[in-house]
Coordinates of C-alpha atoms in Angstrom, one line a residue:
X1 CA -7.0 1.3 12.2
X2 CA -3.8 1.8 13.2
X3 CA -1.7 0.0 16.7
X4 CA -3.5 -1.1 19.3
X5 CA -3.0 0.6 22.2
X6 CA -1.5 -0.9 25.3
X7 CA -1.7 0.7 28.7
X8 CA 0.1 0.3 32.3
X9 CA 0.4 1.3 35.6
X10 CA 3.5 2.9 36.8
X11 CA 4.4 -0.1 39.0
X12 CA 6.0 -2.7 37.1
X13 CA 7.3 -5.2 40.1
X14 CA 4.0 -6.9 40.2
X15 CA 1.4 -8.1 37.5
X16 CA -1.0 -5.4 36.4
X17 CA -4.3 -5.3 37.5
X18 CA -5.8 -3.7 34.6
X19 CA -6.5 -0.6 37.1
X20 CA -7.4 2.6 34.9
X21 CA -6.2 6.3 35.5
X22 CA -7.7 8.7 38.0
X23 CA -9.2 12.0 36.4
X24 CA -6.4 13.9 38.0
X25 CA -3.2 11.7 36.8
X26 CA -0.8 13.1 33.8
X27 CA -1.6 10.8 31.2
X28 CA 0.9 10.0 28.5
X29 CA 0.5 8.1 25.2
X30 CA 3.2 7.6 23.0
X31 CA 1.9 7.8 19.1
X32 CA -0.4 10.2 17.7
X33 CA -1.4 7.7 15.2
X34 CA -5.3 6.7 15.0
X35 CA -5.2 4.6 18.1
X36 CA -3.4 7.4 20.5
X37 CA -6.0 10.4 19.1
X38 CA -8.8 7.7 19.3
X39 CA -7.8 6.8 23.1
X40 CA -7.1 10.6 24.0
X41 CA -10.7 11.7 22.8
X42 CA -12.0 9.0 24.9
X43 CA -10.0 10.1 28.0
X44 CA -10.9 13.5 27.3
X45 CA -14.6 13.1 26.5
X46 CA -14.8 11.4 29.7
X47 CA -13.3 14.2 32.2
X48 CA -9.7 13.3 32.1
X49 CA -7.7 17.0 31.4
X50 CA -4.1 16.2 31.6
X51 CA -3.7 14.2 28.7
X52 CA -0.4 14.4 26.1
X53 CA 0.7 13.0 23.1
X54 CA 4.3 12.0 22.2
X55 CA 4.7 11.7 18.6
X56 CA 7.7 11.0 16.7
X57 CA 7.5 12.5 13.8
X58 CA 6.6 16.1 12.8
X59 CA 2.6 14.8 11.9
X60 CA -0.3 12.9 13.6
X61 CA -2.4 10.3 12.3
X62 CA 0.2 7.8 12.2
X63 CA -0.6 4.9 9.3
X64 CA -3.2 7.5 7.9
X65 CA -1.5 9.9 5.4
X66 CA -3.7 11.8 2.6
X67 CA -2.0 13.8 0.2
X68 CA -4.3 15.8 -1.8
X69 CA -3.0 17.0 -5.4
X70 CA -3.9 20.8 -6.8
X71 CA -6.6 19.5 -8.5
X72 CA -8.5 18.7 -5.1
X73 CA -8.0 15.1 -5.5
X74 CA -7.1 13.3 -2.0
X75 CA -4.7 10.4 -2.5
X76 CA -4.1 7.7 0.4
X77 CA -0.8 6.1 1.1
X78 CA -1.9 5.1 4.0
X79 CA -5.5 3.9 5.5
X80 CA -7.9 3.9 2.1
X81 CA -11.1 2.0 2.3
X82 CA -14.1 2.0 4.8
X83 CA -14.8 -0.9 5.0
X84 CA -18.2 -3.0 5.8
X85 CA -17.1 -3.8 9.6
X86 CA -15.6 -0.9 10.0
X87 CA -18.6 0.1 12.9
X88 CA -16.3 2.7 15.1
X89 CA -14.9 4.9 12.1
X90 CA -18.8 5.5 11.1
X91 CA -19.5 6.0 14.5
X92 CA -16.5 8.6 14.5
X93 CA -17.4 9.9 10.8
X94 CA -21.1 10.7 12.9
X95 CA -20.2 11.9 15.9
X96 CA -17.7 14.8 14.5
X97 CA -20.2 15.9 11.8
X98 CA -18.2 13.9 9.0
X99 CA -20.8 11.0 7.6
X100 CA -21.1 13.2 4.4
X101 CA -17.7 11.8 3.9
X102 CA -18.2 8.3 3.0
X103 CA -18.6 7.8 -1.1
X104 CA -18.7 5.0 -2.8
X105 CA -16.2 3.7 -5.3
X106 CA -17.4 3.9 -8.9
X107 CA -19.4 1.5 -9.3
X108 CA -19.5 1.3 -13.4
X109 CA -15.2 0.8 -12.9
X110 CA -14.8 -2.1 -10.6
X111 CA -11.3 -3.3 -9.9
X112 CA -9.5 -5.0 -12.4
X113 CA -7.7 -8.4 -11.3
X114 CA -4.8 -9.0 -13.9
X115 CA -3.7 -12.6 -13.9
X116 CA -0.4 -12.3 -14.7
X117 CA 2.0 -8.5 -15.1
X118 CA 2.2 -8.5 -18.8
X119 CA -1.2 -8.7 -19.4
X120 CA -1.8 -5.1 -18.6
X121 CA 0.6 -4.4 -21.5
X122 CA -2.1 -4.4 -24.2
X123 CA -1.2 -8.0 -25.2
X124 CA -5.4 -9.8 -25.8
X125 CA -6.3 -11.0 -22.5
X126 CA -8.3 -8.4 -20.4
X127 CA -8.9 -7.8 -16.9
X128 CA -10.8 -9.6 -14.7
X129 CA -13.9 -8.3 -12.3
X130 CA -13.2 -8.7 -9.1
X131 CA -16.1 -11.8 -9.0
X132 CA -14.7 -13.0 -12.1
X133 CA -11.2 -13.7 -10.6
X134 CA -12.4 -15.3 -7.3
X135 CA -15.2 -18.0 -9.0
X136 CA -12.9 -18.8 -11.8
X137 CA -9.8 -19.5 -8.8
X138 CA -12.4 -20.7 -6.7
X139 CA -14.8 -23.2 -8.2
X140 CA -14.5 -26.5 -9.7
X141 CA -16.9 -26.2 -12.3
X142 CA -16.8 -23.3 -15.1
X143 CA -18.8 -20.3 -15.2
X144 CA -19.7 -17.7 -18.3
X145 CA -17.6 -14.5 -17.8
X146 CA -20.9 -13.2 -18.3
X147 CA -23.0 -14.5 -15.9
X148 CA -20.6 -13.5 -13.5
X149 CA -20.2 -10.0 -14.1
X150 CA -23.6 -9.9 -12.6
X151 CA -24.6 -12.4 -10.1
X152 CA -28.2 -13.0 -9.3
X153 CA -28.5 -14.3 -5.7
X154 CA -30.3 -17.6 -6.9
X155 CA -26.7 -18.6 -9.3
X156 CA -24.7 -17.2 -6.3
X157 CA -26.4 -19.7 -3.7
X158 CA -25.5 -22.8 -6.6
X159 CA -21.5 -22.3 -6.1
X160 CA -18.9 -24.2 -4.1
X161 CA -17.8 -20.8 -2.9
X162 CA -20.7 -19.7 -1.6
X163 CA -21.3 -22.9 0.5
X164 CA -18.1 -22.8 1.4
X165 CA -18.2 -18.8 2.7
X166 CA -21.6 -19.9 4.6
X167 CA -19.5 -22.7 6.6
X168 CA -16.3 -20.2 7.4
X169 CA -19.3 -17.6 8.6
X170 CA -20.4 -20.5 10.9
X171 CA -16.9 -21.0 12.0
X172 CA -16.0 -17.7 12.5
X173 CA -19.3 -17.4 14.3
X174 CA -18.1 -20.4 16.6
X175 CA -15.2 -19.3 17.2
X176 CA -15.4 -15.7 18.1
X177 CA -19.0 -15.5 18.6
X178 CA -21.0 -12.4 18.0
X179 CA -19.3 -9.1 19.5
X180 CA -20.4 -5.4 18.8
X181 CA -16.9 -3.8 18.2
X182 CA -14.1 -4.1 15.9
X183 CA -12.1 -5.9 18.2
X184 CA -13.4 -9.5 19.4
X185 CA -13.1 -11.2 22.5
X186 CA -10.5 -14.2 23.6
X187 CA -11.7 -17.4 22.0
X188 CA -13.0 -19.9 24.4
X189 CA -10.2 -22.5 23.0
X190 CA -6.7 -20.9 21.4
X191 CA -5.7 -24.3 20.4
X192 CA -8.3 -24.7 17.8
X193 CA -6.8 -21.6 16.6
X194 CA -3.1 -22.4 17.1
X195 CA -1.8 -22.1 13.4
X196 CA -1.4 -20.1 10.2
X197 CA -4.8 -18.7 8.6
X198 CA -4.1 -21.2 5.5
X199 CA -3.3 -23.8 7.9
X200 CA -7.0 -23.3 9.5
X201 CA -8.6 -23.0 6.1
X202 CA -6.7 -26.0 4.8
X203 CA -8.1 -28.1 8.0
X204 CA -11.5 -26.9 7.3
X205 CA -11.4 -27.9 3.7
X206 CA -12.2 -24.2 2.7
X207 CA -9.3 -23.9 0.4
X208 CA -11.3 -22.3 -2.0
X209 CA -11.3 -19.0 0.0
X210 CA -7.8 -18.8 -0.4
X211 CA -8.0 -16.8 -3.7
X212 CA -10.6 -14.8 -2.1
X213 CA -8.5 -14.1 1.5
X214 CA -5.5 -13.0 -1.0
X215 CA -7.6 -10.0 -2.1
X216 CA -9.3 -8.8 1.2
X217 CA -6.4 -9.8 3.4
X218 CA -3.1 -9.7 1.5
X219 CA -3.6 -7.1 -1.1
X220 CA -3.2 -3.9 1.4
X221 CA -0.3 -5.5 3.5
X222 CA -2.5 -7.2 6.6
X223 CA 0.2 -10.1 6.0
X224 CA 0.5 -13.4 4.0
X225 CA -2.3 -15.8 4.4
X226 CA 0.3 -18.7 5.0
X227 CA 2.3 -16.7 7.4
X228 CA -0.1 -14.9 9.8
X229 CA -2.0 -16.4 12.5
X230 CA -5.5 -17.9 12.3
X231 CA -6.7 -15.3 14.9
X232 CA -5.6 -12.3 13.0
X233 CA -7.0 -13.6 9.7
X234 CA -10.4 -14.5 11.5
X235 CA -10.6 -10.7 13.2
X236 CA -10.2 -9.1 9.7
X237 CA -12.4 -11.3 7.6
X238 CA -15.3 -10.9 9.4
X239 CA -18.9 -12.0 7.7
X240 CA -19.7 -8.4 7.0
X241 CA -16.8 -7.9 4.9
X242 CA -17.6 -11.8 2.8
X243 CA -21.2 -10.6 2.4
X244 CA -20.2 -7.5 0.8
X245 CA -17.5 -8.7 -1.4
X246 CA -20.0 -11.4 -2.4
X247 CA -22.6 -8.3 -3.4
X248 CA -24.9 -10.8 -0.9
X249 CA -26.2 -7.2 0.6
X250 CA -27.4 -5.4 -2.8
X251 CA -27.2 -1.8 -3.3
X252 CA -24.0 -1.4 -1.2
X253 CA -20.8 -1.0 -2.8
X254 CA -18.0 -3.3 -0.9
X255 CA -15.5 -0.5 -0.6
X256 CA -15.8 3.0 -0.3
X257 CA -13.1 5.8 0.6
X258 CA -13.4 9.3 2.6
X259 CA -13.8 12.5 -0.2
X260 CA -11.4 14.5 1.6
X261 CA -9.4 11.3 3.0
X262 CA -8.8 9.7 5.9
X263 CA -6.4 12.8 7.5
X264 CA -9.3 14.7 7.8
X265 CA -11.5 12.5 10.6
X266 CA -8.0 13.0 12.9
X267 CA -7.4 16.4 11.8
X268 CA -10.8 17.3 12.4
X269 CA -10.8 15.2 16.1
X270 CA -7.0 16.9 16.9
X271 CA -8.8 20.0 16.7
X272 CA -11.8 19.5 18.2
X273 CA -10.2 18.7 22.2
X274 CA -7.4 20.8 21.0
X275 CA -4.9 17.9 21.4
X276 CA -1.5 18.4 23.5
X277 CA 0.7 17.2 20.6
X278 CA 4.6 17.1 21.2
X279 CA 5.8 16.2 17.6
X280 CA 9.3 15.7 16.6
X281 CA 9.7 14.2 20.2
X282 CA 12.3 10.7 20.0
X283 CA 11.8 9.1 23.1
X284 CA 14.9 7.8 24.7
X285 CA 14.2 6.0 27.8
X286 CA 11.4 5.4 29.9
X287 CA 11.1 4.2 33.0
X288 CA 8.2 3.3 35.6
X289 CA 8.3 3.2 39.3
X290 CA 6.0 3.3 42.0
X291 CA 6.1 7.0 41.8
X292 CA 5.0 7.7 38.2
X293 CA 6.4 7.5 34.6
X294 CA 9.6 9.0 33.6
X295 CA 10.0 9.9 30.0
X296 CA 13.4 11.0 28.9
X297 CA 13.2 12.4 24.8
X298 CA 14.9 14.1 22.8
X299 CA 12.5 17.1 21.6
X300 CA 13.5 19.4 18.3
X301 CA 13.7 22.4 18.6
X302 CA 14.9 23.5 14.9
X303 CA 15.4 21.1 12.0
X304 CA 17.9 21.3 9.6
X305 CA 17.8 23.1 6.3
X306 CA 18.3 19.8 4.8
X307 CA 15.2 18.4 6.6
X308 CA 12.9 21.3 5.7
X309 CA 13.8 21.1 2.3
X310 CA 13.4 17.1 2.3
X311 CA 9.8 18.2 4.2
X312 CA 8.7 20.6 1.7
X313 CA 6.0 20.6 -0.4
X314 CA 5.2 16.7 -1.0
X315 CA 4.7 18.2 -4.9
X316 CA 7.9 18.8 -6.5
X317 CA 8.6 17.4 -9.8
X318 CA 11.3 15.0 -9.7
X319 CA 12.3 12.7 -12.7
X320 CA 13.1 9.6 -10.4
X321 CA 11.2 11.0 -7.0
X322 CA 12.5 11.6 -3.7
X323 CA 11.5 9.6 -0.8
X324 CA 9.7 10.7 2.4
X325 CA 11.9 10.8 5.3
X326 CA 11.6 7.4 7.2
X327 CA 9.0 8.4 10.5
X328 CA 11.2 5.9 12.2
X329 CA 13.6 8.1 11.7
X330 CA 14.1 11.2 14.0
X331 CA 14.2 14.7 12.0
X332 CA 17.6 16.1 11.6
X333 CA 18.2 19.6 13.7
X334 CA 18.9 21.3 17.0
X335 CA 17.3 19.3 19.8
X336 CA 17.0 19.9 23.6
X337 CA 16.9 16.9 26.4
X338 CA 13.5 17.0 28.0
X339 CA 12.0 14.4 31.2
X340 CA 9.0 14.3 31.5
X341 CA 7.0 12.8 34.9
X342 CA 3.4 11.4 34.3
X343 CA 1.0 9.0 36.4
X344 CA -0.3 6.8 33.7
X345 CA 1.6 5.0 30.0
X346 CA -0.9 4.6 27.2
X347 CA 1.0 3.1 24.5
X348 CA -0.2 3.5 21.1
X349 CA 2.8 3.0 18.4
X350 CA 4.6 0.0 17.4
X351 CA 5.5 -1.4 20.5
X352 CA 9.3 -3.1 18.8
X353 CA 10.7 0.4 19.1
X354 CA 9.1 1.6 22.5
X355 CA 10.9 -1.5 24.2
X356 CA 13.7 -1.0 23.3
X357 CA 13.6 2.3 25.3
X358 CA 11.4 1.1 28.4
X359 CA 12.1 -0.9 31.3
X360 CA 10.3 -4.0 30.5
X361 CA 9.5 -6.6 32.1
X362 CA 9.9 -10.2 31.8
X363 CA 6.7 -10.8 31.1
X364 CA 6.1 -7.8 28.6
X365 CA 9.3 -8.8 27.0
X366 CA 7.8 -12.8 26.5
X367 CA 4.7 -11.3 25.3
X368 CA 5.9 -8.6 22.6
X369 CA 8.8 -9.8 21.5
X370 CA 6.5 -12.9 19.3
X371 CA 5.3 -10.1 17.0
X372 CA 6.5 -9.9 13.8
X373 CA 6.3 -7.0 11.3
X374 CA 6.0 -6.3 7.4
X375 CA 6.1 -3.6 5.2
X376 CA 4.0 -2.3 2.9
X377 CA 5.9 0.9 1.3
X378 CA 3.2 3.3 -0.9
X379 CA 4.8 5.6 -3.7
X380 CA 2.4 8.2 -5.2
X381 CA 3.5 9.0 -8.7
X382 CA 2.3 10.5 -12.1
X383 CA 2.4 8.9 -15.5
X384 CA 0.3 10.2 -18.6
X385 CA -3.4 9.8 -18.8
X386 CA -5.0 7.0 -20.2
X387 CA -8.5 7.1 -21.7
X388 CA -9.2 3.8 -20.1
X389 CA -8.1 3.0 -16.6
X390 CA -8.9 1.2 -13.8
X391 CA -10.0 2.6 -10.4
X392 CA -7.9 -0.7 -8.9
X393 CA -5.3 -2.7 -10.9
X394 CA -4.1 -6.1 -8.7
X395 CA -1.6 -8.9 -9.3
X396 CA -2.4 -11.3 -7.2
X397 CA 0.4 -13.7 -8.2
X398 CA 3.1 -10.6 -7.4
X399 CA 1.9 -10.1 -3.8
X400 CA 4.5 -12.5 -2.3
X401 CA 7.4 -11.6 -4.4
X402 CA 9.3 -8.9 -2.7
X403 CA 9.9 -5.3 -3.7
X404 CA 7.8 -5.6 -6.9
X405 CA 4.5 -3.8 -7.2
X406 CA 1.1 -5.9 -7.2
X407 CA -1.2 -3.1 -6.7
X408 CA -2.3 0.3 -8.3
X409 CA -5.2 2.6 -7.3
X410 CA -6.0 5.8 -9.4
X411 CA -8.2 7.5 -7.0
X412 CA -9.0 10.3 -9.8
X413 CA -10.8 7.2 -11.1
X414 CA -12.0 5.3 -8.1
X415 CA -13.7 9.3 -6.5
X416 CA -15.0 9.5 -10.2
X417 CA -13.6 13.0 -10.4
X418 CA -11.8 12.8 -13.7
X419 CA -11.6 15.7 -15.8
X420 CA -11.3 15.8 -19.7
X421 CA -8.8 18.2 -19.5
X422 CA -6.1 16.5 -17.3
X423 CA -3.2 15.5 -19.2
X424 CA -1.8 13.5 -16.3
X425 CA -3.0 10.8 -14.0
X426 CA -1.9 10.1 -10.5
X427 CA -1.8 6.7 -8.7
X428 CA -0.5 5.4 -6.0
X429 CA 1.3 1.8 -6.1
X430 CA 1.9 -1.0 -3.4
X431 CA 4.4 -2.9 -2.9
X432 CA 4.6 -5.4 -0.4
X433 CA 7.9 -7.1 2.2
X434 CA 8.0 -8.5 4.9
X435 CA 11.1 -6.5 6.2
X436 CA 11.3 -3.3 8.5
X437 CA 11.1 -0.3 6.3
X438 CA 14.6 1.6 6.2
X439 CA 16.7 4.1 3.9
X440 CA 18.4 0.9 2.4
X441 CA 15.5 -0.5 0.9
X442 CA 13.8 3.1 -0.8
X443 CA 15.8 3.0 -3.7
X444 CA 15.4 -1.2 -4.4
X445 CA 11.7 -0.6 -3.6
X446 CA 11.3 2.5 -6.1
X447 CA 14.0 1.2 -9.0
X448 CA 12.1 -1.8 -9.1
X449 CA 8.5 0.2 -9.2
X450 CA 9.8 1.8 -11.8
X451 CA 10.9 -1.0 -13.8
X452 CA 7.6 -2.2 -13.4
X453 CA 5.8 0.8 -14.7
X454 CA 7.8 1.0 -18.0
X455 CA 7.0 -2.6 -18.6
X456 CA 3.1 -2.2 -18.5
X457 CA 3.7 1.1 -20.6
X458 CA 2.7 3.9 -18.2
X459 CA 4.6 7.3 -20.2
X460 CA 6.4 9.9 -18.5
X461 CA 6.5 8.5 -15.0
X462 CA 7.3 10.9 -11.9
X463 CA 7.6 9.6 -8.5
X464 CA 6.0 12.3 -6.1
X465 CA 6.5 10.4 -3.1
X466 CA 7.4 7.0 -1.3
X467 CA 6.6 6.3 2.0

């Protein structure tokens, strides 16, 4: 749901005693993604007034970006599914008047797995279901196509996969006991843990979960299953989310997406406290002493012509598409030198690029500097309509091969809000590295999208966006 954020007290020459602000200290969190808004609401629901944002970039909501077309229809490049375990969004989508949001995703157009690219040309083999592609990976022994389009409970409970998604539930059970929130506690024992995901499934004898990991963990970018560790995988793939893909818990659909998007829960939260947002604010330095928080940035003022244009509408036709501008990078334009002095550092953005700017410590420096980051880079685009298409296409075989696409979602599909007139269709595609986004890689990342389109046949492509 975004970064986690990380606080600290202004006095950094001793080990932090987890002490939380007074009601009457400036409070500053850097990011306005979905973990700063979350933490300010909190701070402000609970008495605390003096609260600001520092965002980078000339939006909030961070990793949560909805564009919606003229025809109403919202698409994600960012956050996209609600998700079984997701407990504190619902709560969210509840408490600001929102849990009309939730739909499910058509339910007679499940996701098509594609075993290999060209068999989304037209060539004779057809999509998989979803179920189809994890039994047929998964289990030693064959079962009819047919069969498992629609699994009764009593075949379901006669598979090797099934047993074997009963003894990781047990495991994870074990391991991370029962907890009420997203985020679970320290495990008792971190060497049991001490290894890749596939590592810990591989020592378990559960490799036939593999395939199924691959779809719920690697698909949307969370990371490769043989790179990431065992704790990361095991916070993500919780039982909820195994029940649900399994269609264990009947008459709930595993995934289902906002109908306005995920930019309206933060929009709608922003506006509710009425949020001190500075946007366009590149922080250059901070530093912490005993005194408070010192927060040098760089704040614009007025942004270039060339940035408003590149800003625009996110609409434009373009034969070959025009990327976003990198949030990493600050917007072009006149900008003024501002400090800032607060009590209290909340931060809530990647935490790579705010040490490079803050005094850190030792310690911080020992623990942060372990994390490792990937990219997964979203392009919107439009191609002509297709009678027949897929809410979700995925390659699962493409996911580690870098720069090429191995997901597309037609949300026009997936919303069921189709029309018989539209003469175009929009999607968005994924493409997954495991590099830092920069300008360098945009046009590899959309040449080779491209490429990939025109080999699976999609007609008159236009790339609205890449981000």
């Amino acid at each position: 749901m975004g970064a986690a954020a990380c606080s600290a007290r202004a006095e950094v020459d001793v080990e932090p005693q987890h002490h939380g602000p007074k009601k009457t200290d400036r409070i500053c969190i850097v990011g306005a993604g979905p973990a700063g808004i979350h933490m300010a609401s909190l701070l402000l629901r609970n008495g605390f007034r003096k609260v600001t944002l520092l965002e980078k970039s000339d939006r909030h909501g961070g990793k949560s970006y909805t564009i919606t077309d003229n025809n109403g229809v919202p698409h994600e490049l960012g956050t996209c599914y609600l998700y079984p375990h997701f407990k504190e969004v619902r709560a969210l989508l509840d408490e600001y008047e929102l849990d009309d949001q939730e739909v499910e995703i058509n339910r007679r157009r499940r996701p098509g797995i594609f075993r290999e690219a060209r068999t989304y040309v037209g060539g004779g083999d057809k999509p998989e279901c979803l179920n189809q592609w994890i039994f047929n990976e998964s289990e030693t022994k064959q079962i009819p196509n047919a069969v498992l389009k629609d699994l009764t409970p009593d075949i379901l409970r006669s598979t090797s996969l099934y047993a074997k998604s009963r003894k990781y539930i047990k495991l994870h059970q074990k391991i991370l006991g029962d907890y009420k929130y997203s985020v679970p506690g320290k495990p008792a024992n971190m060497k049991d843990i001490d290894m890749t995901f596939e590592e810990f499934l591989k020592k378990h004898k559960l490799e036939e979960l593999i395939p199924f990991f691959m779809y719920t963990h690697s698909a949307l970018g969370f990371g490769l299953i043989d790179e990431i560790p065992t704790l990361y995988g095991l916070w993500w793939n919780t039982p909820e989310l195994i029940d649900s893909i399994l269609d264990l818990k009947k008459g709930k659909n595993s995934l289902s997406m906002m109908r306005d998007g995920f930019s309206l829960l933060w929009d709608t939260i922003v506006e509710k406290h009425d949020m001190d947002i500075i946007y366009n604010c590149d922080i250059k330095k901070i530093t912490r002493n005993k005194k408070g928080v010192v927060v040098t940035t760089n704040v614009l003022e007025e942004p270039s012509t060339q940035a408003e244009d590149e800003k625009g509408d996110p609409d434009p036709a373009h034969d070959d598409g025009s990327s976003h501008p990198d949030e990493h990078d600050p917007i072009p334009g006149l900008r003024r030198v501002q400090t800032m002095t607060f009590d209290f550092l909340i931060v809530a953005a990647p935490v790579d690029a705010v040490m490079k700017c803050m005094d850190s410590t030792d310690k911080e420096k020992e623990i942060f500097s372990a994390l490792q980051y990937y990219t997964l880079s979203t392009t919107l685009y439009e191609s002509r309509l297709k009678e027949k298409e897929l809410p979700v296409k995925f390659f699962p075989k493409r996911i580690s091969q870098p720069y090429v696409s191995h997901m597309v979602r037609n949300s026009t599909r997936a919303l069921n809000c189709w029309r018989p007139t539209q003469k175009k269709d929009r999607k968005v595609a994924y493409q997954f590295t495991n590099y830092h986004s920069n300008g360098m890689m945009d046009d590899q990342l959309r040449l080779t999208l491209i490429e990939d389109l025109r080999n699976w046949r999609e007609n008159d492509i236009r790339v609205r966006m890449l981000w």
